[in-house]
Structure formats: C-alpha cells, structure tokens
Short mmCIF file of C-alpha atoms and ligand atoms in Angstrom, two decimals:
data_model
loop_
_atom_site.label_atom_id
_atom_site.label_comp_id
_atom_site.label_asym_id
_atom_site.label_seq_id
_atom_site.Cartn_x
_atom_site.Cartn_y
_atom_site.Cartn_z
CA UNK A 35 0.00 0.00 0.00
CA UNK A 36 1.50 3.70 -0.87
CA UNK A 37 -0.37 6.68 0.31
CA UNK A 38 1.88 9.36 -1.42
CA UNK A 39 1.19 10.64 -4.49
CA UNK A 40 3.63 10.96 -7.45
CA UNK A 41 5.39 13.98 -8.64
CA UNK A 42 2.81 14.35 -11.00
CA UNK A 43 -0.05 14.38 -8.62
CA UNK A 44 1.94 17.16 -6.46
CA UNK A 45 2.59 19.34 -10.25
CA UNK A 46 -1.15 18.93 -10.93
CA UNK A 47 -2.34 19.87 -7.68
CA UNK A 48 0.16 22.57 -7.20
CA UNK A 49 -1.23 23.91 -10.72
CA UNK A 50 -4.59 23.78 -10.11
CA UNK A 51 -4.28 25.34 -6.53
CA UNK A 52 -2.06 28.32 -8.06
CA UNK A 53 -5.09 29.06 -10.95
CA UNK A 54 -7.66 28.78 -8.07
CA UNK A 55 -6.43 31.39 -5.59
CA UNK A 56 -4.84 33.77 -8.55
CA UNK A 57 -7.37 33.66 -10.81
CA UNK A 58 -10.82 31.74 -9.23
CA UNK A 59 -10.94 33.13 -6.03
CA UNK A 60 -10.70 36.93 -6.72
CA UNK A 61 -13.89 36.71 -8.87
CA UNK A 62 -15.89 34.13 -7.03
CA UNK A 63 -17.81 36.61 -4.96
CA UNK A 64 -18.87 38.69 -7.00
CA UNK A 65 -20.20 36.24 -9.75
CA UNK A 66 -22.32 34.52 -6.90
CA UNK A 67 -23.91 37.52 -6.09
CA UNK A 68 -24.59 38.78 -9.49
CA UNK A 69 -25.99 34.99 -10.54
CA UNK A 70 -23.57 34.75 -13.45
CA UNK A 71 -21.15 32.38 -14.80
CA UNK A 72 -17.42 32.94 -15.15
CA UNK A 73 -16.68 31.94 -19.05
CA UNK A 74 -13.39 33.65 -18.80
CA UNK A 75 -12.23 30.92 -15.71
CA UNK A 76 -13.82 28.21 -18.19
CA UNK A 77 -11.42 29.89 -21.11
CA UNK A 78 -8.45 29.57 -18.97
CA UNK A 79 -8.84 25.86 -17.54
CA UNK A 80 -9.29 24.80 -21.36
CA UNK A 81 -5.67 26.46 -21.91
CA UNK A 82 -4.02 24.73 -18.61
CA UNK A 83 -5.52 21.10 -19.82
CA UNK A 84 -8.08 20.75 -16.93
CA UNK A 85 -11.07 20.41 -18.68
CA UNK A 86 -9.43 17.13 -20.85
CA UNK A 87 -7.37 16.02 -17.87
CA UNK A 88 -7.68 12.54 -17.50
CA UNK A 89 -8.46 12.27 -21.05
CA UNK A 90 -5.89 10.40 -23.38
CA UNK A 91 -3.60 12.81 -25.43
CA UNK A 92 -4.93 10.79 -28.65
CA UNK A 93 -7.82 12.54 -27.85
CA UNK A 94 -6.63 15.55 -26.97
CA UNK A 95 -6.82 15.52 -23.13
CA UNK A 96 -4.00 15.93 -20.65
CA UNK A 97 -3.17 12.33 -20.33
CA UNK A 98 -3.12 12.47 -16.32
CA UNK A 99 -4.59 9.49 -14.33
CA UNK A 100 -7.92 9.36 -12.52
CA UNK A 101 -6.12 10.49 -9.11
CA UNK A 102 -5.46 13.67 -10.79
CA UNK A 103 -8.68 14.42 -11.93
CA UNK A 104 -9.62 14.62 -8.13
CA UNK A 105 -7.14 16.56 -6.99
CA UNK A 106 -8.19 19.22 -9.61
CA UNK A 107 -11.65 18.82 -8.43
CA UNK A 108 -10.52 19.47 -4.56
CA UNK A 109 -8.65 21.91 -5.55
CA UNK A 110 -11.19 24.31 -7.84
CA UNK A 111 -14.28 23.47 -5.10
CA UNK A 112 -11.90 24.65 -2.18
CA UNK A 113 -12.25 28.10 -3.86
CA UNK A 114 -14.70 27.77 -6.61
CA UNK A 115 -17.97 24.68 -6.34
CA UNK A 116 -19.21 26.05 -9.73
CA UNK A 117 -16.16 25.48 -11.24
CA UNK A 118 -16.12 21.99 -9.91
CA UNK A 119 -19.81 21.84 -11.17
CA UNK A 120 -17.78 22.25 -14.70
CA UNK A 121 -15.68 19.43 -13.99
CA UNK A 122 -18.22 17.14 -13.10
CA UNK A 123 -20.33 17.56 -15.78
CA UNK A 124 -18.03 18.45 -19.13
CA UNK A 125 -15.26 15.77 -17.71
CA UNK A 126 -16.86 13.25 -15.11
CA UNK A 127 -20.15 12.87 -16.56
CA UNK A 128 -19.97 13.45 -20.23
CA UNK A 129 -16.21 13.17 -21.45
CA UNK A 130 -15.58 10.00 -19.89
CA UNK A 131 -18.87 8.93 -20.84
CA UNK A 132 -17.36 9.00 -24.34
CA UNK A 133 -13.55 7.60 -24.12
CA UNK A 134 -16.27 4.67 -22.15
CA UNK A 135 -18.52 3.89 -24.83
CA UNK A 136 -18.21 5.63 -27.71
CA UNK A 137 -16.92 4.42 -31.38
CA UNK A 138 -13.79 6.06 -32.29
CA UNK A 139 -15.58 7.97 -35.16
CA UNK A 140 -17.70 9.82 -31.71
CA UNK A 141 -14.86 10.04 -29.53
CA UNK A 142 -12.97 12.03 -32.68
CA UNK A 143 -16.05 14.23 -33.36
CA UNK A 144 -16.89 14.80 -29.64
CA UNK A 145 -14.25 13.71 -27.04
CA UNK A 146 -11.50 15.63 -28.88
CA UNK A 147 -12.83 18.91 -28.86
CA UNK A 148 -14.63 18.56 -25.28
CA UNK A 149 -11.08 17.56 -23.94
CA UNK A 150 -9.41 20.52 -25.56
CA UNK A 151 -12.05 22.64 -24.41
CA UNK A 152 -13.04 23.89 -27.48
CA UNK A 153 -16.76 22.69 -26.90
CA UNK A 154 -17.97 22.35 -23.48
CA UNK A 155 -20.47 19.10 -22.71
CA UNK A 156 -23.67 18.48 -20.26
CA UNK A 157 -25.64 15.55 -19.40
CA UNK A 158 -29.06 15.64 -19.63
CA UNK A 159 -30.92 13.05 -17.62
CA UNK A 160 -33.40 14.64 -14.60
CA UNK A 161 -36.56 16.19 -15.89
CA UNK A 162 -39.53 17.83 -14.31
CA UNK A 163 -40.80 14.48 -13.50
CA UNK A 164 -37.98 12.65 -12.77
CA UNK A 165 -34.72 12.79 -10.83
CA UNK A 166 -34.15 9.59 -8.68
CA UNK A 167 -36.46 7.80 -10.41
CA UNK A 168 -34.43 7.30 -13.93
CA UNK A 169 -36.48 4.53 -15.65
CA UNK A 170 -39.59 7.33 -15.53
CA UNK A 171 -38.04 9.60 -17.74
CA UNK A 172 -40.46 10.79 -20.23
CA UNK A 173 -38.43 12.11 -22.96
CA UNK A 174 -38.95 9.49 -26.37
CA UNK A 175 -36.88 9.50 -29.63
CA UNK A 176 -38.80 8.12 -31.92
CA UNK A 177 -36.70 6.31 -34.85
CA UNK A 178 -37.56 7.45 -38.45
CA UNK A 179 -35.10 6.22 -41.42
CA UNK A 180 -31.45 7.76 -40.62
CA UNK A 181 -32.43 10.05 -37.38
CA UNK A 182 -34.45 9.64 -34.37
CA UNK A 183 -36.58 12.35 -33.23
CA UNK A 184 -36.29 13.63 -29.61
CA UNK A 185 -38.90 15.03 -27.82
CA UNK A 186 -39.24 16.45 -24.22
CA UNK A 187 -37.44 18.35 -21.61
CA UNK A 188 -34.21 18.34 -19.64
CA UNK A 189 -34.53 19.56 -16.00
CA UNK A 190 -32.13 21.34 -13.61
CA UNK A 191 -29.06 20.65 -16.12
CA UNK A 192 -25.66 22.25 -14.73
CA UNK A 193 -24.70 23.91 -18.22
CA UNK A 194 -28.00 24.33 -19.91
CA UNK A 195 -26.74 27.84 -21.56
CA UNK A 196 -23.21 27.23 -21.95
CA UNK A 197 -22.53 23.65 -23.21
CA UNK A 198 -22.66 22.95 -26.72
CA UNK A 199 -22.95 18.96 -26.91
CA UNK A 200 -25.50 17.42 -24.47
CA UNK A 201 -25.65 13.65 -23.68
CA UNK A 202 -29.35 13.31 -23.45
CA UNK A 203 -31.53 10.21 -22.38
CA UNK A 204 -34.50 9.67 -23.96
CA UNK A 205 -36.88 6.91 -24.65
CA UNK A 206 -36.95 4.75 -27.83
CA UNK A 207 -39.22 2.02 -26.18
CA UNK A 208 -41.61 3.71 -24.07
CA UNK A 209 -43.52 0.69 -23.16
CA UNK A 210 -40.20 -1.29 -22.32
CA UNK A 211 -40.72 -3.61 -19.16
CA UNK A 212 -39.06 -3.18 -17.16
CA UNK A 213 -39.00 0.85 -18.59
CA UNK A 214 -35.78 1.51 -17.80
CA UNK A 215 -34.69 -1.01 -20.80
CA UNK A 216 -35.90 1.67 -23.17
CA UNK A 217 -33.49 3.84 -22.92
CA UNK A 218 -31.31 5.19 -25.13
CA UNK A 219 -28.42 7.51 -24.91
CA UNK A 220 -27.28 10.41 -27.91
CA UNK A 221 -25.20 13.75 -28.32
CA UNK A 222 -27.38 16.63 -29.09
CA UNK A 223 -26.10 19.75 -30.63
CA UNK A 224 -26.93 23.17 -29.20
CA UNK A 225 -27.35 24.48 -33.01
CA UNK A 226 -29.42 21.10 -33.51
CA UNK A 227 -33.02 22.90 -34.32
CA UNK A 228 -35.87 22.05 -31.91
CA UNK A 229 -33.21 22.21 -28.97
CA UNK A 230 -33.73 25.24 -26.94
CA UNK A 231 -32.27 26.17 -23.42
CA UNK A 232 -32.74 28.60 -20.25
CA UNK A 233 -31.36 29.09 -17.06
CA UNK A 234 -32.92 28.79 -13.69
CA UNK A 235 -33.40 31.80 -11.45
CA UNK A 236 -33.59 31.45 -7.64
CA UNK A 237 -31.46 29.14 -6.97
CA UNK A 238 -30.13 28.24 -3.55
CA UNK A 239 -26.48 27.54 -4.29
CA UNK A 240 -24.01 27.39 -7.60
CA UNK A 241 -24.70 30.58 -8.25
CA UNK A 242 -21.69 31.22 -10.19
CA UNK A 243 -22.98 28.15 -12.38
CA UNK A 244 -25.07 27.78 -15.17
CA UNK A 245 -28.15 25.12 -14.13
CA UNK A 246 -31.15 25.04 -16.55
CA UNK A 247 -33.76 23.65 -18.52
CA UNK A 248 -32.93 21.75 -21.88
CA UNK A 249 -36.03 21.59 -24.47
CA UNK A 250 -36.03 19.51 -27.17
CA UNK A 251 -38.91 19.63 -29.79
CA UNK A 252 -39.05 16.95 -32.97
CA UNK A 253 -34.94 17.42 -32.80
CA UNK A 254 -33.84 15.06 -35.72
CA UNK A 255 -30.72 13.74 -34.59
CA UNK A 256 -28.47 11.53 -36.74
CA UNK A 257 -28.42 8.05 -35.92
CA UNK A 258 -24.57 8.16 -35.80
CA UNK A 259 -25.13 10.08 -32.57
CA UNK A 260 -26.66 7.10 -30.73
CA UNK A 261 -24.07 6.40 -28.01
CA UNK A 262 -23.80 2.54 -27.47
CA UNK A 263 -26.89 0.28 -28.38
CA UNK A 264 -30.69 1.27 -28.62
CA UNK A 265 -31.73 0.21 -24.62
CA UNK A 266 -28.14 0.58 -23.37
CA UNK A 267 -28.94 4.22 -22.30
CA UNK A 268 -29.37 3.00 -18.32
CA UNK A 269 -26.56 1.29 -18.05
CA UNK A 270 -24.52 4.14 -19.67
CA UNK A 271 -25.98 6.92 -17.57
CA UNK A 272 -25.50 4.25 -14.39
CA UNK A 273 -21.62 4.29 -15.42
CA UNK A 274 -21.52 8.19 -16.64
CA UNK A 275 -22.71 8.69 -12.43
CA UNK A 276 -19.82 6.35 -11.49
CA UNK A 277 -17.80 9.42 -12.44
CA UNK A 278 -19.53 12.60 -12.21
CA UNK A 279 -20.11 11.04 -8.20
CA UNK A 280 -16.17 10.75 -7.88
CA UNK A 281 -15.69 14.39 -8.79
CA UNK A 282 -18.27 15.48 -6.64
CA UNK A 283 -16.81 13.65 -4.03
CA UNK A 284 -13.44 15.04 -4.69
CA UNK A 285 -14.86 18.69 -5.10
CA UNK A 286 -17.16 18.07 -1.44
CA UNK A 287 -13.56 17.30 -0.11
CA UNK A 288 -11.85 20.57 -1.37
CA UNK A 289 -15.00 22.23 0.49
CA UNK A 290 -14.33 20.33 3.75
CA UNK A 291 -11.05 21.60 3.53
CA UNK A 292 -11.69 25.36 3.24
CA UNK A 293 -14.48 25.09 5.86
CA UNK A 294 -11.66 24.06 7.86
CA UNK A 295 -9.10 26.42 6.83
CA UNK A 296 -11.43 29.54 7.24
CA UNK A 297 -12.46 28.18 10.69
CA UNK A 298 -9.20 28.15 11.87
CA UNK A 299 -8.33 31.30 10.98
CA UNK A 300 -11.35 32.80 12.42
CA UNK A 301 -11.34 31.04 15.55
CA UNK A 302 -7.56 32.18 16.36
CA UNK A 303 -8.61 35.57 15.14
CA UNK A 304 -12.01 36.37 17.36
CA UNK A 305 -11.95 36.52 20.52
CA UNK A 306 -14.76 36.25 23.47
CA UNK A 307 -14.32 35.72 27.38
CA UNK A 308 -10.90 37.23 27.18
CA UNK A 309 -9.53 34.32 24.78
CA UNK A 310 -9.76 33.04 21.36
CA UNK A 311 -12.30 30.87 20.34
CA UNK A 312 -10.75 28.58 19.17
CA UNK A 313 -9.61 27.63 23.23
CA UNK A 314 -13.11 26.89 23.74
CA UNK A 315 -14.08 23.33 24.13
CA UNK A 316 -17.01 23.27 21.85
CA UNK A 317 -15.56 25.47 19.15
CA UNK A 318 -12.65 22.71 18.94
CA UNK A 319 -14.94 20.11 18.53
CA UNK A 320 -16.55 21.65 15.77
CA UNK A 321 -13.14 21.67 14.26
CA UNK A 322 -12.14 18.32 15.23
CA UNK A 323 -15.18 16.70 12.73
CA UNK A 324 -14.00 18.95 9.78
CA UNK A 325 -10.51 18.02 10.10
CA UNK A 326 -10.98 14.30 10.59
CA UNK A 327 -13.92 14.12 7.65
CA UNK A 328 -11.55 16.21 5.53
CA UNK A 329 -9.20 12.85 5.85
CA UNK A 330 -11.73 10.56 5.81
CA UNK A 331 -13.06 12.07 2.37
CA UNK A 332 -9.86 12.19 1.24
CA UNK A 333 -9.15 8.46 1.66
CA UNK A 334 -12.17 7.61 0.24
CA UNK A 335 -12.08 9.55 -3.29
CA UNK A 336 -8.41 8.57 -3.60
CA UNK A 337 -9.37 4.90 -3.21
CA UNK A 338 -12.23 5.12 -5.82
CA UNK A 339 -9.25 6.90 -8.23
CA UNK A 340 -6.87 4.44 -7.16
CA UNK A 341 -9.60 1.35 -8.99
CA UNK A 342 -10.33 3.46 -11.67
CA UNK A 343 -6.56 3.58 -12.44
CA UNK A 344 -6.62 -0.20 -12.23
CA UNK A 345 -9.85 -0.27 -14.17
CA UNK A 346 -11.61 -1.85 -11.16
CA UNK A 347 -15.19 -1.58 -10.86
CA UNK A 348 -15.97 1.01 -8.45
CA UNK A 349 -19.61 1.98 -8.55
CA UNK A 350 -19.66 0.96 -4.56
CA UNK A 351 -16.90 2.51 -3.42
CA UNK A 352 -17.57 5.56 -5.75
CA UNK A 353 -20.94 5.97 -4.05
CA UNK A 354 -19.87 5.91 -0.13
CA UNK A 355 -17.23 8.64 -1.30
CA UNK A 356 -19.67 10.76 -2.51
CA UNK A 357 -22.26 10.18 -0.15
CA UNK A 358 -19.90 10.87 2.73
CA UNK A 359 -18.48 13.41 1.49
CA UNK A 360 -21.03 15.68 0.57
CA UNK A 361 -22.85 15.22 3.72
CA UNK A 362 -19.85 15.86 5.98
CA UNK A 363 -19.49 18.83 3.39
CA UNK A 364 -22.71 19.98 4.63
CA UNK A 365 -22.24 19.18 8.13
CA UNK A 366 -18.88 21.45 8.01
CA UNK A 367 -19.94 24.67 6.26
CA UNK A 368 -23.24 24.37 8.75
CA UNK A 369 -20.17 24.56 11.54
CA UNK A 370 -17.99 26.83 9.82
CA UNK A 371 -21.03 29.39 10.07
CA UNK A 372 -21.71 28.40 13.88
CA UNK A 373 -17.78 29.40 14.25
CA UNK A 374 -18.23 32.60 12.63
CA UNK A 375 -21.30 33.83 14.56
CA UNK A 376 -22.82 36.43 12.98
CA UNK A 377 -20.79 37.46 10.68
CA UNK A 378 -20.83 33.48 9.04
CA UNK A 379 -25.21 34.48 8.80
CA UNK A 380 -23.31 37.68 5.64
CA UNK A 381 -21.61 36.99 2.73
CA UNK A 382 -18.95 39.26 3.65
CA UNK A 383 -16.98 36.34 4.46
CA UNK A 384 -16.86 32.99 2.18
CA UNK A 385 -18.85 30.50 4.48
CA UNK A 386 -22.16 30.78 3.89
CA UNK A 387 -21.52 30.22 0.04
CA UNK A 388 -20.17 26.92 1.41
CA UNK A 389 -23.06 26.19 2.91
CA UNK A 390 -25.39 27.03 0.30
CA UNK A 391 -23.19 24.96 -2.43
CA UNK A 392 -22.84 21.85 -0.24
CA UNK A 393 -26.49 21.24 0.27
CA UNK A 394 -26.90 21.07 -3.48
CA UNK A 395 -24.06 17.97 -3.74
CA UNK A 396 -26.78 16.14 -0.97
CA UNK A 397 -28.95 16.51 -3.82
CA UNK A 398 -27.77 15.65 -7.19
CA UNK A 399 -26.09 12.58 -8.84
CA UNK A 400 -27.90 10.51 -5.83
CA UNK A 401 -29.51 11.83 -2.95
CA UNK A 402 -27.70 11.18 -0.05
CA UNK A 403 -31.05 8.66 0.15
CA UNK A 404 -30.65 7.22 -3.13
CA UNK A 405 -26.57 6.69 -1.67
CA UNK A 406 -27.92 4.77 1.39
CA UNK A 407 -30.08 2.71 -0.40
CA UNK A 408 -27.09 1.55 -2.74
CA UNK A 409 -25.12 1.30 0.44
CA UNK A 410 -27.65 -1.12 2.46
CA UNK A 411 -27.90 -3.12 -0.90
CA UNK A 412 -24.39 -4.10 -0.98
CA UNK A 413 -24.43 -4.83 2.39
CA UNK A 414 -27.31 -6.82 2.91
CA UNK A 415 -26.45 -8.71 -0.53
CA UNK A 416 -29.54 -7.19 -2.62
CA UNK A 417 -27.23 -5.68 -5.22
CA UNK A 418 -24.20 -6.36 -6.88
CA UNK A 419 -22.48 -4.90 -10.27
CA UNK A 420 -22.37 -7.25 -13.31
CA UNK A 421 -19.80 -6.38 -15.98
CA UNK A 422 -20.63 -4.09 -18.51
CA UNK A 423 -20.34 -4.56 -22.49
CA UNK A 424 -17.69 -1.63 -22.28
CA UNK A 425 -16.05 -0.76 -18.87
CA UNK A 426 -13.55 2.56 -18.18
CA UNK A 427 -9.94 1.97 -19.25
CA UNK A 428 -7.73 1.54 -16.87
CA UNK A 429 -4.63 4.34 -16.82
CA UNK A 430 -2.06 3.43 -18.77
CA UNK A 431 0.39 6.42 -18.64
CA UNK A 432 2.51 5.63 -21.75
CA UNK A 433 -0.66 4.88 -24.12
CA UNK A 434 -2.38 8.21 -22.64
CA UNK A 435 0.52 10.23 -22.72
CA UNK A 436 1.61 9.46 -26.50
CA UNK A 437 0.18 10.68 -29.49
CA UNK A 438 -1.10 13.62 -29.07
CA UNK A 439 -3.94 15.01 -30.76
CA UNK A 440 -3.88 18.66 -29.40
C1 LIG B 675 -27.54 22.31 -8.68
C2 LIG B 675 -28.07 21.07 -9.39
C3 LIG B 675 -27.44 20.64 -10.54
C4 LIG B 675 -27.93 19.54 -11.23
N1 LIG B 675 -27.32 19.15 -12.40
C5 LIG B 675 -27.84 18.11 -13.11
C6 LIG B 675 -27.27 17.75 -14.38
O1 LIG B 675 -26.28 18.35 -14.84
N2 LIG B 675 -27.86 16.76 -15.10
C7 LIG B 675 -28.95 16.08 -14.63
O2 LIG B 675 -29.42 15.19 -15.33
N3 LIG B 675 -29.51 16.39 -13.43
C8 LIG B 675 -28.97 17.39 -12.66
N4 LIG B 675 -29.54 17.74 -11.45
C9 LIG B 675 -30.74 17.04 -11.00
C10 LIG B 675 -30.43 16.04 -9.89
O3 LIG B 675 -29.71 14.96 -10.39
C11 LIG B 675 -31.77 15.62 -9.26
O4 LIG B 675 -32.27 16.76 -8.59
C12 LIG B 675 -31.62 14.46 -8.30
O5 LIG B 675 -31.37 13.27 -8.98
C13 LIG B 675 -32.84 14.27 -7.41
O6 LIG B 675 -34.00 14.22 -8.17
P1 LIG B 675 -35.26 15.15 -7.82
O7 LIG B 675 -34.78 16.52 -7.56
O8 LIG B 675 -36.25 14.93 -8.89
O9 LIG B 675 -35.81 14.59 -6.44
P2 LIG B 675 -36.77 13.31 -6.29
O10 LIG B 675 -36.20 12.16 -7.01
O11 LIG B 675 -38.15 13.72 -6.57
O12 LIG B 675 -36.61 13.07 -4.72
C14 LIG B 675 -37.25 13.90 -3.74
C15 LIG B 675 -36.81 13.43 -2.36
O13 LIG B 675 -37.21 12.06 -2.18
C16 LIG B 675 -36.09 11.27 -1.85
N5 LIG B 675 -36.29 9.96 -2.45
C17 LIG B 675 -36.50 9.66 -3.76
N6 LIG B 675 -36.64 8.34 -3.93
C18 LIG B 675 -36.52 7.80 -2.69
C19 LIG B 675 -36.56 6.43 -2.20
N7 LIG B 675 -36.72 5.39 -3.02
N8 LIG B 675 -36.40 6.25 -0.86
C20 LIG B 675 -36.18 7.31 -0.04
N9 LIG B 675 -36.14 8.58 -0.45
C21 LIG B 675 -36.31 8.81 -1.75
C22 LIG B 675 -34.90 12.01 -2.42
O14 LIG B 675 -33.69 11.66 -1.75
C23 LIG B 675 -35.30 13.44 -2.16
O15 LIG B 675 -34.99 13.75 -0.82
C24 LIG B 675 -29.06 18.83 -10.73
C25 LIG B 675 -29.66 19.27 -9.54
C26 LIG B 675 -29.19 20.37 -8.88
C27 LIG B 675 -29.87 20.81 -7.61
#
C-alpha cells in the first residue's frame, strides 16, 4: 500500500491550486452575487488542460490518471464549487462517458474537442418528472429512417446555456418492461433545431454556475449520434454517475477543507471571554469533525481513483465517497457558520456560500437517500455490479501520454 502521491499528482495539484487562488478566487464573490457564470475561468482551464485532464492525449486531453482528476476537483471546489460543477459535468459525466462507450468515429467528433475545451459538454438526464427515479423519464426519440426524433425536456441541467454537446436520455421504447430497458443515450447539438435552453433563477447555491432547462422539440438527430446500443442508455448513464459522483466527491472534499481552513483562521482571530475561540471546548470540537472528515473524504475519493486507475469496478466505493463526502461537506460549512457567529449568517466572508453549495451535492447525482439505499444493498447482498459490455480503461500512462492530438 503507498499513500503518497507521485510527482505528477503534487505538479497537478500545485497547478490547479495556483489558478484557483490567482485567478478563481478573486472573482468568485462577486459572480455569486450577481448569478452569473465565469466563461473567462472556463477559457483559462481549457488552456491549462483541466477540462481534458484525465483524457488520453490521442484525444486531446492531458493524459493524467484518474487520481489527478480529483485533486483538480478538490482543488477548484476549495475556492470555486461552480467550477467543480464544470468538472463534473463536461469531464466526469460526459467526457468519460465517451472515451467509455463511444466508437472512435464519436470520440474524434466529440471527445476531442470537449477535452481541448473547445466545446464544453452536459448531461441531460433529470426532468420535471424525474430525478431519482431514472427509468420514468419521459423524454422518447422516436426512430424514423437515418435520425431519431427527440422530444421532451431536460430539468435542472448544470450547463444548460453554456454547453454545446448534451448527452441526453431519452426513450426509444416507451412501453419497455421493465421501462428503464428503453433507454437510449445520444449527443445533441446546441445548433441542432428544436433544442432550446434557459437558465434557472432562484437558486439556492451554484450561483456562479449555469443550471437550466434543456427543451427539445421533434430534434432530428443523426443516428450516428446514438451512443452505445438502442436500450443501453441506463446502463450508460449508471456508469456516466460512477464518475460525475467521484468528482463530486473530490470537489465536497476541497470544500471540507476550506471550511476548515477559514475556521481556523477565524477562531484564532475572534476573541470572546478574554480568549480566542478557538480555546473553547465546543468550538474545537466543531473543528475536530471537519478536520478528521476532511481525511476521511480524502481516503475515500483517492481509493475510488486508485480502482479506476486499475480499471476496477468502483460503482460501490464511488458511491460511499460521494455520499460521505457531501454530507460531511454539509455538516462542516453548517459549523464553519456556527464558528463565525454572525458574521458566518453575511456573505462578507466565504462561508455561507459553502453552505449554500454543499447542500446542493446532498442533492444531485444521488440523494444522499438514493446513496444509502445503494449502500444497504451491498451490504445486505440485494445488489451487486455485473460487468458491462464496455467498462472505463484503466490508466495506462505511456498509451495516454503518446500521441497527441492537441
Ligand atoms: C444544482 C443542481 C445541478 C444539477 N445538475 C444536473 C445535471 O447536470 N444533469 C442532470 O441530469 N440532473 C442534474 N440535477 C438534478 C439532480 O440529479 C436531481 O435533482 C436528483 O437526482 C434528485 O432528483 P429530484 O430533484 O427529482 O428529487 P426526487 O427524485 O423527486 O426526490 C425527492 C426526495 O425524495 C427522496 N427519495 C427519492 N426516492 C426515494 C426512495 N426510493 N427512498 C427514499 N427517499 C427517496 C430524495 O432523496 C429526495 O430527498 C441537478 C440538480 C441540482 C440541484
């Protein structure tokens, strides 16, 4: 067993933590307030690699490993959860969706410029009527000749107005039994006609992000944009959520940690009773949970990257990461307020951004319900993953690293 990470862990995280606090964190504030997303910050990760990571160079990513791609995700949500919200969804949920099951003809058209950042991606799979509940999505696509026509609407998707290629679930058998064997998965094109987008308003956290509605009326889309086979679209957005999860548990981590960090610093700076805070009993204990969780996360997202590298099947493992994370994320901004009194209640200081950010991770890409249910399955022996027709690759530094695309 090694716990250290290599040298090109530390560059990546070093990298990622330099563009955060020079460039992230000076803006942040501001864009949450005014409800607006950042495209410069999205510019500028394109240009340092991080939105094609983990992505093989032949593809035109980074060619990093799977432990990297959650250290960049710690790293942007310590300052920045929308831009984490980026990661999640262009990289976690969508890119590797691709290098996973698409043809090389797709992963050409799509992966290469997603990983170069010259198109940004979504995933489109929650709609008005369903979020948990997958196999009652109502959107069909309706196969005619060469296309298949897709109609219905996308619900509360992070990137509605920015992304240009969606990967959108939609029904080709609608009376499938069991339903969710009707689904099928496809890219859609913002310039696609019938596909029209909006943005939320109201919303309780990620304000700096983009979350919206995705409408799609008779959208012919080409048959060559079916990823994997008609009724494989479950089982690819299952395996999509096996990595959009580990980013959010990476990014829930990076939150831990600068609920922490600004707690510290408050609680040796504020003083009542004639001492700092921070000598009080119940103000350390408050600090105590965020600095063991912030560990505990830790170990838990690194050992999901660590099977992903070995191209281990990690949905399990994946799932208590998030699903600890993000509620320990919650648990710690909640304290991090607590810690800074009244002043945590403003947004003059960063914390109760934290705590409006981390309740939406308890939310999406499983509800921390949805994560206990998976949890007791395993344990009581009611679940348990079969292989798939196409798994992730494993890292294999040389083959990712050569033959570059960019
Ligand atoms: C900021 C944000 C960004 C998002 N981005 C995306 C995106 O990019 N793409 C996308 O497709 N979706 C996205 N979503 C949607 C998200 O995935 C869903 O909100 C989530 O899956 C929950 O679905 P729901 O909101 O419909 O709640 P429901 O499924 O209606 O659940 C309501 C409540 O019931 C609980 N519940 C449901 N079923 C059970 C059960 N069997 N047992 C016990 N409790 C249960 C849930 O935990 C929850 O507390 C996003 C959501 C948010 C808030």
């Amino acid at each position: 067993m090694n716990f250290s990470l290599t040298a090109e862990h530390e560059m990546t995280r070093q990298m990622v933590r330099e563009f955060a606090a020079r460039e992230a964190a000076s803006t942040i504030k501001e864009h949450d307030r005014a409800h607006q997303v950042n495209l410069d910050l999205l510019h500028r990760m394109a240009e340092l690699g991080i939105l094609g990571i983990c992505i093989p160079a032949r593809y035109g990513g980074a060619g990093m490993d799977y432990v990297c791609l959650g250290l960049a995700c710690e790293e942007l949500e310590r300052v920045d959860s929308s831009l984490r919200v980026v990661m999640s969804v262009h990289v976690g949920l969508n890119s590797l969706g691709l290098l996973q099951w698409g043809t090389e003809v797709q992963k050409q058209r799509w992966l290469v410029p997603q990983a170069r950042g010259d198109r940004y991606a979504a995933y489109a799979l929650s709609e008005p009527g369903a979020g948990s509940d997958v196999a009652a999505i109502a959107a069909t696509a309706r196969r005619e000749g060469d296309v298949y026509v897709l109609n219905g609407e996308k619900m509360w998707i992070s990137l509605a107005t920015v992304a240009h290629n969606f990967f959108v679930f939609a029904k080709t058998d609608p009376r499938a039994d069991p339903p969710h064997q009707g689904i099928s998965a496809f890219v859609v094109e913002r310039d696609m006609p019938g596909v029209t987008t909006g943005d939320i308003h109201g919303k309780l956290g990620v304000r700096a992000g983009s979350t919206g509605w995705v409408n799609m009326a008779d959208v012919a889309v080409p048959v060559e944009n079916r990823i994997g086979e008609e009724g494989e679209g479950f089982k690819i957005a299952m395996s999509c959520l096996d990595n959009g999860r580990y980013t959010v548990a990476a990014g829930a981590t990076g939150l831990i940690r600068a609920c922490l960090e600004a707690s510290v610093k408050y609680a040796r700076e504020r003083y009542t009773f004639g001492r700092e805070i921070g000598r009080h009993q119940l103000i350390q204990q408050m600090v105590s949970h965020m600095a063991r969780d912030y560990e505990m996360a830790r170990l838990l997202y690194l050992r999901a990257a660590w099977l992903k590298n070995q191209g281990r099947r990690n949905t399990r493992e994946t799932s208590q990461a998030k699903w600890f994370a993000t509620e320990a994320s919650f648990a710690a901004a909640s304290d991090a307020v607590q810690i800074h009194g009244a002043y945590g209640y403003s947004d003059e200081y960063d914390v109760e951004r934290y705590l409006r950010n981390a309740k939406g991770a308890c939310i999406y890409e499983g509800s921390t319900q949805i994560h206990e249910l998976i949890q007791a399955g395993y344990a009581l022996g009611y679940r348990e993953d079969r292989p798939l027709r196409c798994e992730l690759p494993a890292y294999d530094e040389e083959e990712w690293q050569g033959g570059s695309n960019a």
